[in-house]
Amino acid sequence: MGNFFEFFLDFASIILNGLKQIFLGIFGGIVQLFNIPKFIQTFSIHSPSFNVIDWVFAIVSVIVILAIYVLIGYMIFLLIRKYIRFRKSIVGQEDLLEELSGLHREVIKLNAEKDKILAMKVSQMGLNPGDSNIIDGDMVVAGGISDNSDDDDAENDKRRFFRLSAVDEKYLEYTPPLYNNELNLEQICETFRNFACSRMRLYYDVNIIRLLFSGMGSTKMILLQGISGTGKTSLPYAMGKFLENDAVVASVQPSWRDRTELFGYFNEFTKKFNETEVLRKIYECSYNDDINVIILDEMNIARVEYYFAEMLSVLEMPDKNEWKIDLVPSSWKTDPTLLKGGKLQIPTNLWFVGTANNDDSTFAVSDKVYDRALPISLDSKGVAFDAPDTPPMKLSFTHLEKLFKDAIATYPISKENLAKVTKLDIYVIEKLRIAFGNRILKQMYDFVPIYVACGGTEIDGIDFILANKIFRKFESLNLSFIRDELDGLIIFMDKNFGKTHMRESKAYVERLKKMY
């Protein structure tokens, strides 16, 4: 045994001496690196024999060495700071986990309190809490639903869509109104303009009214943009009054981030759906044949593609039966009649009209929204004019849709103008690297004939689409580098369409040139 201890001491001493040598070597190396007196002594020994060149190189060497020392010190400082930050993050995570554990304990306590309160309520009803169960707010006693003296109140308590259920009750004995379906599109535009003037003291150029109805025939999203005070909100509001079906105004807030701000959300605690007026309006549209409008006031005060993204995608589907939005994942027996499987059907007799101010307090409207909507600029105040007293009128969606279809069939874009648009498309692609897709072409094929039926001209309708749907994309380019190309574009339009036509497009290109 003594031999083993002797062996172990000799063996361990070798390891300990090695560790000692490592420590002394590292420590000695650090001391040697910062042995300033030794550096001064060495410099003093050799400096008397230096000539001018030697002095220059010696000074440079000293500066380089000092820089290396500063760099080493800075790296050590960064490592220490990084370690401190890492340590703080670890401590912060530990504090957060501890806080979450505390919140979890509080939730358990609250659930226990809720169970006690529930048991007290059951006891007050003369029942044994041990023999009853609560399932989704319904009391089950001995395997069956408990009787309640007030069945109506019990039924109402089970509803999670109060507003939508109220719509169902409203239309149980609904009688459709007598619609005035005798006017054509041009007469409707003129009548609406006279109504706004005589009854509401709102003055709009007849072309704005034509653009509004033409836009309604080509898309479900209208975007009214321009400076404040030009009547952007008043225009769709007046349309609701004119059609005797008030528009719903949803004032967009800067905090809107998702669709729940627009449609509402299901509250898991109360087991009720927090419904918005927008949701009620959408649901009610399926019951009537009216023309319904929802106004998104100052829609770009928040990012449109955040809270309205799902609706934009739904309205793009070619099959209108697929225009559905999931509100809840499952259905209840007490859900509204038209809510099938928790899905809301978006009716075709509904339009969204958004207003957008162009200032520093708002977000830029993205191309995704512009491509799907029809933008109408209201940049000037209306000029007062005299109009006969014009009462409101009831106009059915069925009649308006028929007028749109008849206009598209009666006034299709001429082959001559289609050929000119094709040439312009090729020119813009070659010179400016901008192309427009099938969506914009489809809107143009629908918009222009309806615009003609409203009293406009075909070339002016094409001009409007080109200026507001295609040339608007030039703003994303570096205009300072394409000024010459813009001049060539104006010359091309003069040659292709004529100098007296395409006034809006040419005026827009001229404004772009002045920006840079």
Coordinates of C-alpha atoms in Angstrom, one line a residue:
M1 CA 0.0 0.0 0.0
G2 CA 2.9 2.3 0.8
N3 CA 4.3 1.8 -2.7
F4 CA 1.0 2.9 -4.2
F5 CA 0.9 6.2 -2.1
E6 CA 4.5 6.9 -3.2
F7 CA 3.5 6.3 -6.8
F8 CA 0.4 8.4 -6.5
L9 CA 2.3 11.4 -5.0
D10 CA 5.0 11.3 -7.7
F11 CA 2.2 11.0 -10.4
A12 CA 0.1 13.8 -8.9
S13 CA 3.2 16.1 -8.5
I14 CA 3.9 15.8 -12.2
I15 CA 0.3 17.1 -13.0
L16 CA 0.5 19.8 -10.3
N17 CA 3.9 21.0 -11.6
G18 CA 2.5 21.1 -15.1
L19 CA -0.5 23.3 -14.0
K20 CA 1.9 25.4 -12.0
Q21 CA 4.1 26.0 -15.0
I22 CA 1.1 26.9 -17.2
F23 CA -0.1 29.4 -14.6
L24 CA 3.3 30.9 -14.1
G25 CA 3.9 31.0 -17.8
I26 CA 0.7 32.8 -18.5
F27 CA 1.2 35.2 -15.6
G28 CA 4.8 35.7 -16.5
G29 CA 3.9 36.4 -20.1
I30 CA 1.3 39.0 -19.1
V31 CA 3.9 40.6 -16.8
Q32 CA 6.4 40.6 -19.6
L33 CA 4.0 42.2 -22.0
F34 CA 3.5 45.1 -19.7
N35 CA 7.1 45.4 -18.4
I36 CA 7.4 49.1 -19.1
P37 CA 10.7 49.6 -17.1
K38 CA 12.3 46.9 -19.2
F39 CA 11.1 48.6 -22.4
I40 CA 12.6 52.0 -21.2
Q41 CA 15.9 50.3 -20.2
T42 CA 16.2 48.6 -23.6
F43 CA 15.5 51.9 -25.4
S44 CA 18.0 53.7 -23.3
I45 CA 20.7 51.2 -24.1
H46 CA 20.3 51.3 -27.9
S47 CA 19.2 54.9 -28.5
P48 CA 22.6 56.6 -28.2
S49 CA 23.8 54.9 -31.4
F50 CA 20.7 55.8 -33.5
N51 CA 21.0 58.0 -36.6
V52 CA 18.1 59.9 -38.0
I53 CA 16.6 56.9 -39.9
D54 CA 16.9 54.7 -36.8
W55 CA 15.1 57.3 -34.7
V56 CA 12.3 57.5 -37.3
F57 CA 11.8 53.7 -37.4
A58 CA 12.1 53.5 -33.6
I59 CA 9.4 56.1 -33.1
V60 CA 7.1 54.4 -35.6
S61 CA 7.7 51.0 -33.9
V62 CA 6.8 52.5 -30.5
I63 CA 3.6 54.0 -31.9
V64 CA 2.6 50.6 -33.5
I65 CA 3.3 48.8 -30.3
L66 CA 1.2 51.3 -28.3
A67 CA -1.6 50.9 -30.9
I68 CA -1.5 47.2 -30.4
Y69 CA -1.8 47.6 -26.7
V70 CA -4.7 50.0 -27.1
L71 CA -6.4 47.5 -29.4
I72 CA -5.9 44.6 -27.0
G73 CA -7.4 46.8 -24.2
Y74 CA -10.4 47.7 -26.3
M75 CA -11.1 44.1 -27.2
I76 CA -10.9 43.1 -23.5
F77 CA -13.4 46.0 -22.8
L78 CA -15.8 44.7 -25.5
L79 CA -15.6 41.2 -24.1
I80 CA -16.3 42.4 -20.6
R81 CA -19.2 44.5 -21.8
K82 CA -20.7 41.7 -23.9
Y83 CA -20.5 39.4 -20.9
I84 CA -22.2 41.9 -18.7
R85 CA -25.0 42.3 -21.3
F86 CA -25.4 38.6 -21.6
R87 CA -25.6 38.2 -17.9
K88 CA -28.2 40.9 -17.7
S89 CA -30.3 39.1 -20.4
I90 CA -30.0 35.9 -18.5
V91 CA -31.1 37.6 -15.3
G92 CA -34.0 39.3 -17.2
Q93 CA -35.2 36.0 -18.5
E94 CA -35.0 34.5 -15.1
D95 CA -37.1 37.4 -13.7
L96 CA -39.6 37.0 -16.6
L97 CA -39.9 33.3 -15.9
E98 CA -40.4 34.0 -12.2
E99 CA -43.1 36.6 -13.1
L100 CA -44.9 34.1 -15.4
S101 CA -44.9 31.5 -12.6
G102 CA -46.4 34.1 -10.3
L103 CA -49.1 34.9 -12.9
H104 CA -49.8 31.2 -13.3
R105 CA -50.3 30.8 -9.6
E106 CA -52.7 33.8 -9.7
V107 CA -54.7 32.2 -12.5
I108 CA -55.0 29.1 -10.5
K109 CA -56.2 31.1 -7.5
L110 CA -58.8 33.0 -9.7
N111 CA -60.1 29.7 -11.1
A112 CA -60.5 28.4 -7.6
E113 CA -62.4 31.5 -6.6
K114 CA -64.6 31.2 -9.8
D115 CA -65.5 27.6 -8.8
K116 CA -66.4 28.7 -5.3
I117 CA -68.7 31.5 -6.6
L118 CA -70.3 29.1 -9.1
A119 CA -70.9 26.6 -6.3
M120 CA -72.5 29.3 -4.2
K121 CA -74.8 30.3 -7.1
V122 CA -75.8 26.6 -7.6
S123 CA -76.5 26.3 -3.8
Q124 CA -78.7 29.4 -3.9
M125 CA -80.9 27.7 -6.5
G126 CA -81.5 24.8 -4.1
L127 CA -79.3 22.4 -6.0
N128 CA -76.4 20.3 -4.8
P129 CA -73.2 21.5 -6.4
G130 CA -71.8 18.0 -6.4
D131 CA -74.6 16.8 -8.7
S132 CA -74.4 19.5 -11.3
N133 CA -72.0 20.4 -14.1
I134 CA -71.6 23.6 -16.0
I135 CA -70.9 23.2 -19.7
D136 CA -70.4 26.3 -21.9
G137 CA -72.7 28.3 -19.6
D138 CA -75.5 25.7 -19.7
M139 CA -76.5 24.0 -16.5
V140 CA -76.8 20.2 -16.7
V141 CA -78.6 18.5 -13.8
A142 CA -78.8 14.7 -13.6
G143 CA -77.9 14.4 -17.3
G144 CA -80.4 16.9 -18.6
I145 CA -80.8 20.7 -19.1
S146 CA -82.2 22.4 -16.0
D147 CA -85.6 24.1 -16.3
N148 CA -85.7 27.9 -16.0
S149 CA -88.7 30.0 -15.4
D150 CA -87.6 32.6 -17.9
D151 CA -86.8 30.6 -21.1
D152 CA -86.3 33.7 -23.2
D153 CA -83.7 35.1 -20.9
A154 CA -81.9 31.8 -20.8
E155 CA -82.0 31.6 -24.6
N156 CA -80.6 35.1 -24.9
D157 CA -77.8 34.3 -22.5
K158 CA -76.7 31.5 -24.8
R159 CA -76.4 33.8 -27.8
R160 CA -72.9 35.0 -28.7
F161 CA -74.0 37.2 -31.6
F162 CA -76.5 39.6 -30.1
R163 CA -76.5 42.2 -33.0
L164 CA -76.6 39.6 -35.8
S165 CA -79.4 37.7 -34.0
A166 CA -81.3 41.0 -33.7
V167 CA -80.9 41.4 -37.5
D168 CA -82.5 37.9 -37.9
E169 CA -85.5 39.0 -35.8
K170 CA -85.8 42.3 -37.7
Y171 CA -86.2 40.5 -41.1
L172 CA -88.7 37.9 -39.9
E173 CA -91.5 40.0 -41.1
Y174 CA -89.5 42.1 -43.7
T175 CA -91.4 43.5 -46.7
P176 CA -89.2 44.7 -49.5
P177 CA -89.7 48.3 -50.4
L178 CA -90.9 49.6 -53.8
Y179 CA -87.8 50.4 -55.8
N180 CA -87.5 53.0 -58.5
N181 CA -85.9 50.9 -61.2
E182 CA -86.8 53.1 -64.2
L183 CA -83.7 55.4 -64.4
N184 CA -80.6 54.6 -66.5
L185 CA -77.0 55.2 -65.3
E186 CA -76.8 58.7 -66.7
Q187 CA -80.0 59.7 -65.1
I188 CA -79.0 58.2 -61.7
C189 CA -75.8 60.2 -61.7
E190 CA -77.6 63.5 -62.5
T191 CA -80.3 62.8 -60.0
F192 CA -77.8 62.0 -57.2
R193 CA -75.9 65.2 -58.0
N194 CA -79.1 67.3 -57.8
F195 CA -80.1 65.6 -54.5
A196 CA -76.7 66.3 -52.9
C197 CA -77.0 70.0 -54.0
S198 CA -80.6 70.6 -53.1
R199 CA -81.0 68.6 -50.0
M200 CA -77.5 68.5 -48.5
R201 CA -75.8 71.6 -49.9
L202 CA -72.9 69.4 -51.3
Y203 CA -71.6 70.4 -54.7
Y204 CA -69.9 67.8 -56.8
D205 CA -68.8 67.9 -60.4
V206 CA -70.8 65.5 -62.5
N207 CA -67.6 63.7 -63.6
I208 CA -66.9 62.8 -59.9
I209 CA -70.3 61.1 -59.7
R210 CA -69.7 59.3 -63.0
L211 CA -66.4 58.0 -61.7
L212 CA -68.0 56.9 -58.4
F213 CA -70.7 54.8 -60.1
S214 CA -68.2 53.5 -62.8
G215 CA -65.9 52.4 -60.0
M216 CA -68.7 50.6 -58.3
G217 CA -69.2 48.6 -61.5
S218 CA -65.6 47.6 -61.7
T219 CA -64.5 46.9 -58.1
K220 CA -65.9 46.6 -54.6
M221 CA -63.3 49.0 -53.2
I222 CA -63.4 52.8 -53.9
L223 CA -60.5 55.0 -52.6
L224 CA -61.3 58.7 -52.3
Q225 CA -58.1 60.6 -51.8
G226 CA -57.0 64.2 -51.7
I227 CA -56.6 67.2 -49.4
S228 CA -58.9 67.7 -46.4
G229 CA -62.2 69.4 -46.8
T230 CA -63.0 68.4 -50.4
G231 CA -66.0 66.2 -49.4
K232 CA -64.4 62.7 -49.5
T233 CA -66.4 61.4 -46.6
S234 CA -69.5 63.4 -47.5
L235 CA -69.8 61.8 -51.0
P236 CA -70.5 58.2 -49.9
Y237 CA -72.5 59.5 -46.9
A238 CA -74.7 61.5 -49.3
M239 CA -75.1 58.4 -51.5
G240 CA -76.5 56.5 -48.5
K241 CA -79.0 59.3 -47.9
F242 CA -79.9 59.4 -51.5
L243 CA -80.6 55.7 -51.6
E244 CA -82.4 55.8 -48.3
N245 CA -80.0 53.3 -46.8
D246 CA -77.5 55.1 -44.6
A247 CA -73.9 54.2 -45.0
V248 CA -72.0 52.9 -42.0
V249 CA -69.0 55.1 -41.1
A250 CA -66.0 53.2 -39.5
S251 CA -63.4 55.8 -38.2
V252 CA -60.1 54.1 -38.6
Q253 CA -57.7 54.5 -35.6
P254 CA -53.9 54.5 -35.7
S255 CA -53.9 51.5 -33.4
W256 CA -55.6 49.2 -35.9
R257 CA -53.4 46.2 -36.6
D258 CA -55.6 43.3 -37.7
R259 CA -59.1 42.4 -38.8
T260 CA -60.5 42.3 -35.2
E261 CA -60.7 46.1 -35.3
L262 CA -63.1 45.8 -38.2
F263 CA -65.2 42.7 -37.5
G264 CA -64.8 42.2 -33.8
Y265 CA -63.6 39.1 -31.9
F266 CA -64.8 36.3 -29.7
N267 CA -64.2 36.8 -26.0
E268 CA -63.2 33.5 -24.4
F269 CA -64.0 34.8 -20.9
T270 CA -67.6 36.0 -21.6
K271 CA -68.2 33.5 -24.4
K272 CA -69.7 36.3 -26.4
F273 CA -68.6 37.8 -29.8
N274 CA -67.8 41.5 -29.6
E275 CA -69.5 42.6 -32.7
T276 CA -68.8 45.9 -34.6
E277 CA -71.3 47.9 -36.6
V278 CA -69.3 47.0 -39.7
L279 CA -70.0 43.3 -39.0
R280 CA -73.7 43.9 -38.5
K281 CA -73.9 45.9 -41.7
I282 CA -72.2 43.1 -43.7
Y283 CA -74.5 40.5 -42.2
E284 CA -77.6 42.6 -42.9
C285 CA -76.8 43.1 -46.6
S286 CA -77.6 39.4 -47.3
Y287 CA -81.2 40.1 -46.3
N288 CA -82.0 43.0 -48.6
D289 CA -81.6 44.0 -52.2
D290 CA -80.4 47.5 -51.3
I291 CA -77.1 49.2 -52.3
N292 CA -75.0 49.1 -49.1
V293 CA -71.9 51.2 -48.4
I294 CA -69.4 51.0 -45.6
I295 CA -67.1 54.1 -45.2
L296 CA -63.6 53.5 -43.9
D297 CA -62.9 57.1 -42.9
E298 CA -59.2 58.1 -43.0
M299 CA -58.3 54.5 -43.8
N300 CA -54.6 55.2 -44.2
I301 CA -54.1 56.6 -40.7
A302 CA -53.2 52.9 -40.0
R303 CA -51.7 50.5 -42.5
V304 CA -54.6 49.3 -44.8
E305 CA -52.8 46.1 -45.7
Y306 CA -52.8 45.1 -42.0
Y307 CA -56.4 45.4 -40.9
F308 CA -58.0 45.0 -44.4
A309 CA -55.8 42.3 -45.9
E310 CA -58.2 39.4 -45.6
M311 CA -61.0 41.4 -47.1
L312 CA -58.9 42.4 -50.1
S313 CA -58.0 38.8 -50.7
V314 CA -61.6 37.6 -50.4
L315 CA -62.9 40.1 -52.8
E316 CA -60.4 39.0 -55.4
M317 CA -61.9 35.5 -55.6
P318 CA -63.7 35.0 -59.0
D319 CA -66.4 32.8 -57.4
K320 CA -68.6 35.0 -55.3
N321 CA -69.8 32.0 -53.3
E322 CA -66.2 31.8 -51.9
W323 CA -66.5 35.4 -50.5
K324 CA -66.4 34.1 -46.9
I325 CA -64.6 35.1 -43.7
D326 CA -64.1 32.8 -40.7
L327 CA -65.5 34.5 -37.6
V328 CA -65.4 31.5 -35.2
P329 CA -64.0 28.0 -35.5
S330 CA -67.2 26.2 -34.8
S331 CA -71.0 26.8 -34.9
W332 CA -73.5 26.9 -32.0
K333 CA -77.2 26.1 -32.3
T334 CA -78.0 29.7 -31.2
D335 CA -75.8 31.3 -33.9
P336 CA -77.4 33.7 -36.4
T337 CA -79.3 32.0 -39.2
L338 CA -77.0 33.1 -42.1
L339 CA -73.8 32.3 -40.2
K340 CA -73.0 28.8 -41.5
G341 CA -70.1 26.9 -39.9
G342 CA -68.9 30.1 -38.2
K343 CA -68.3 31.6 -41.7
L344 CA -69.7 35.0 -42.8
Q345 CA -70.7 35.4 -46.4
I346 CA -69.7 38.7 -47.9
P347 CA -72.7 39.8 -50.1
T348 CA -72.3 41.3 -53.5
N349 CA -74.6 44.3 -52.8
L350 CA -71.9 45.8 -50.6
W351 CA -69.2 48.4 -51.3
F352 CA -66.3 49.7 -49.2
V353 CA -65.4 53.3 -49.7
G354 CA -62.2 54.5 -48.1
T355 CA -61.1 58.1 -47.7
A356 CA -57.3 58.9 -47.6
N357 CA -55.6 62.1 -46.7
N358 CA -52.1 62.7 -48.1
D359 CA -50.1 64.2 -45.3
D360 CA -47.3 63.4 -42.8
S361 CA -49.7 61.9 -40.3
T362 CA -50.8 59.0 -42.6
F363 CA -49.2 56.0 -44.2
A364 CA -48.6 55.6 -47.9
V365 CA -51.2 53.4 -49.5
S366 CA -49.5 50.3 -50.9
D367 CA -49.6 49.0 -54.4
K368 CA -51.6 46.0 -53.2
V369 CA -54.4 48.3 -52.2
Y370 CA -54.2 50.6 -55.2
D371 CA -54.3 47.7 -57.7
R372 CA -57.5 46.3 -56.2
A373 CA -59.3 49.6 -55.5
L374 CA -60.3 52.4 -57.8
P375 CA -58.7 55.7 -56.7
I376 CA -60.6 58.9 -57.2
S377 CA -58.8 62.2 -56.5
L378 CA -60.8 65.0 -55.0
D379 CA -58.3 67.9 -55.0
S380 CA -60.6 70.9 -55.3
K381 CA -63.8 72.1 -53.5
G382 CA -67.0 71.9 -55.3
V383 CA -68.4 74.9 -57.1
A384 CA -72.0 75.9 -56.1
F385 CA -74.7 75.6 -58.7
D386 CA -78.5 75.6 -58.8
A387 CA -80.4 72.4 -58.9
P388 CA -84.1 71.5 -58.6
D389 CA -85.3 70.1 -55.4
T390 CA -84.7 66.4 -55.7
P391 CA -86.0 63.8 -53.2
P392 CA -84.1 60.5 -52.3
M393 CA -85.0 57.3 -54.1
K394 CA -84.9 53.6 -53.6
L395 CA -82.7 51.8 -56.1
S396 CA -82.2 48.1 -56.0
F397 CA -78.9 46.4 -56.3
T398 CA -80.4 44.0 -58.9
H399 CA -81.3 46.9 -61.2
L400 CA -78.0 48.6 -60.7
E401 CA -76.1 45.4 -61.5
K402 CA -78.2 44.9 -64.6
L403 CA -77.4 48.4 -65.7
F404 CA -73.7 47.6 -65.3
K405 CA -73.9 44.4 -67.3
D406 CA -75.9 46.1 -70.0
A407 CA -73.4 48.9 -70.3
I408 CA -70.4 46.5 -70.6
A409 CA -72.3 44.6 -73.4
T410 CA -73.4 47.8 -75.2
Y411 CA -70.3 50.0 -74.9
P412 CA -67.3 47.7 -75.1
I413 CA -63.9 49.4 -75.7
S414 CA -63.3 49.9 -79.4
K415 CA -60.7 47.8 -81.2
E416 CA -58.9 51.0 -82.2
N417 CA -58.5 52.2 -78.7
L418 CA -57.5 48.7 -77.5
A419 CA -54.8 48.7 -80.1
K420 CA -53.6 52.1 -78.9
V421 CA -53.5 50.9 -75.3
T422 CA -51.5 47.8 -76.3
K423 CA -48.9 50.1 -78.1
L424 CA -48.7 52.2 -75.0
D425 CA -48.2 49.2 -72.8
I426 CA -45.3 48.0 -75.0
Y427 CA -43.8 51.5 -74.9
V428 CA -44.0 51.8 -71.1
I429 CA -42.4 48.4 -70.7
E430 CA -39.5 49.2 -73.0
K431 CA -38.8 52.7 -71.8
L432 CA -39.8 52.7 -68.1
R433 CA -39.8 49.0 -67.1
I434 CA -43.4 49.3 -65.8
A435 CA -46.1 46.8 -66.7
F436 CA -49.7 46.4 -65.7
G437 CA -51.4 43.1 -65.2
N438 CA -54.6 41.4 -66.0
R439 CA -56.4 42.8 -63.0
I440 CA -56.0 46.4 -64.2
L441 CA -57.0 45.4 -67.7
K442 CA -60.2 43.7 -66.4
Q443 CA -61.0 46.8 -64.4
M444 CA -60.6 48.9 -67.5
Y445 CA -62.8 46.6 -69.6
D446 CA -65.6 47.1 -67.0
F447 CA -65.0 50.7 -66.0
V448 CA -64.8 52.3 -69.4
P449 CA -68.2 51.0 -70.8
I450 CA -70.0 51.9 -67.5
Y451 CA -68.3 55.4 -67.6
V452 CA -69.7 55.9 -71.1
A453 CA -73.2 54.8 -70.0
C454 CA -72.9 57.3 -67.2
G455 CA -72.5 60.1 -69.7
G456 CA -68.7 60.1 -70.2
T457 CA -66.6 59.4 -73.3
E458 CA -64.6 56.3 -74.0
I459 CA -61.2 58.1 -74.4
D460 CA -61.7 60.0 -71.1
G461 CA -62.4 56.7 -69.3
I462 CA -59.2 55.2 -70.7
D463 CA -57.4 58.3 -69.8
F464 CA -58.6 58.1 -66.2
I465 CA -57.5 54.4 -65.8
L466 CA -54.1 55.0 -67.3
A467 CA -53.4 58.1 -65.1
N468 CA -54.7 56.6 -61.8
K469 CA -53.8 52.9 -62.2
I470 CA -50.7 52.8 -64.3
F471 CA -48.8 56.0 -64.5
R472 CA -49.2 56.3 -60.7
K473 CA -46.6 53.5 -60.5
F474 CA -44.0 55.9 -61.8
E475 CA -43.8 57.4 -58.4
S476 CA -41.8 54.3 -57.3
L477 CA -39.1 55.1 -59.9
N478 CA -36.2 57.4 -59.6
L479 CA -37.8 60.3 -61.4
S480 CA -34.6 62.3 -61.7
F481 CA -33.2 59.7 -64.1
I482 CA -36.3 59.3 -66.3
R483 CA -37.2 62.9 -67.0
D484 CA -36.3 62.5 -70.7
E485 CA -38.4 59.3 -70.9
L486 CA -41.4 61.1 -69.4
D487 CA -41.0 63.8 -72.2
G488 CA -41.0 61.0 -74.7
L489 CA -44.1 59.4 -73.1
I490 CA -46.1 62.7 -73.6
I491 CA -45.0 62.9 -77.2
F492 CA -46.0 59.2 -77.7
M493 CA -49.5 59.9 -76.3
D494 CA -49.9 63.0 -78.5
K495 CA -49.0 60.9 -81.5
N496 CA -51.0 57.8 -80.6
F497 CA -54.1 59.4 -79.1
G498 CA -54.1 62.9 -80.4
K499 CA -53.0 66.2 -78.7
T500 CA -56.5 67.0 -77.5
H501 CA -57.0 63.7 -75.7
M502 CA -55.4 62.0 -72.6
R503 CA -55.4 65.4 -70.8
E504 CA -55.4 63.8 -67.3
S505 CA -52.6 61.4 -68.1
K506 CA -50.4 64.1 -69.6
A507 CA -51.1 66.5 -66.7
Y508 CA -50.1 63.8 -64.2
V509 CA -46.8 63.1 -66.0
E510 CA -46.1 66.9 -66.1
R511 CA -46.6 67.0 -62.3
L512 CA -44.2 64.1 -61.9
K513 CA -41.6 66.0 -63.9
K514 CA -41.9 69.1 -61.6
M515 CA -41.3 67.0 -58.5
Y516 CA -37.6 66.5 -59.5

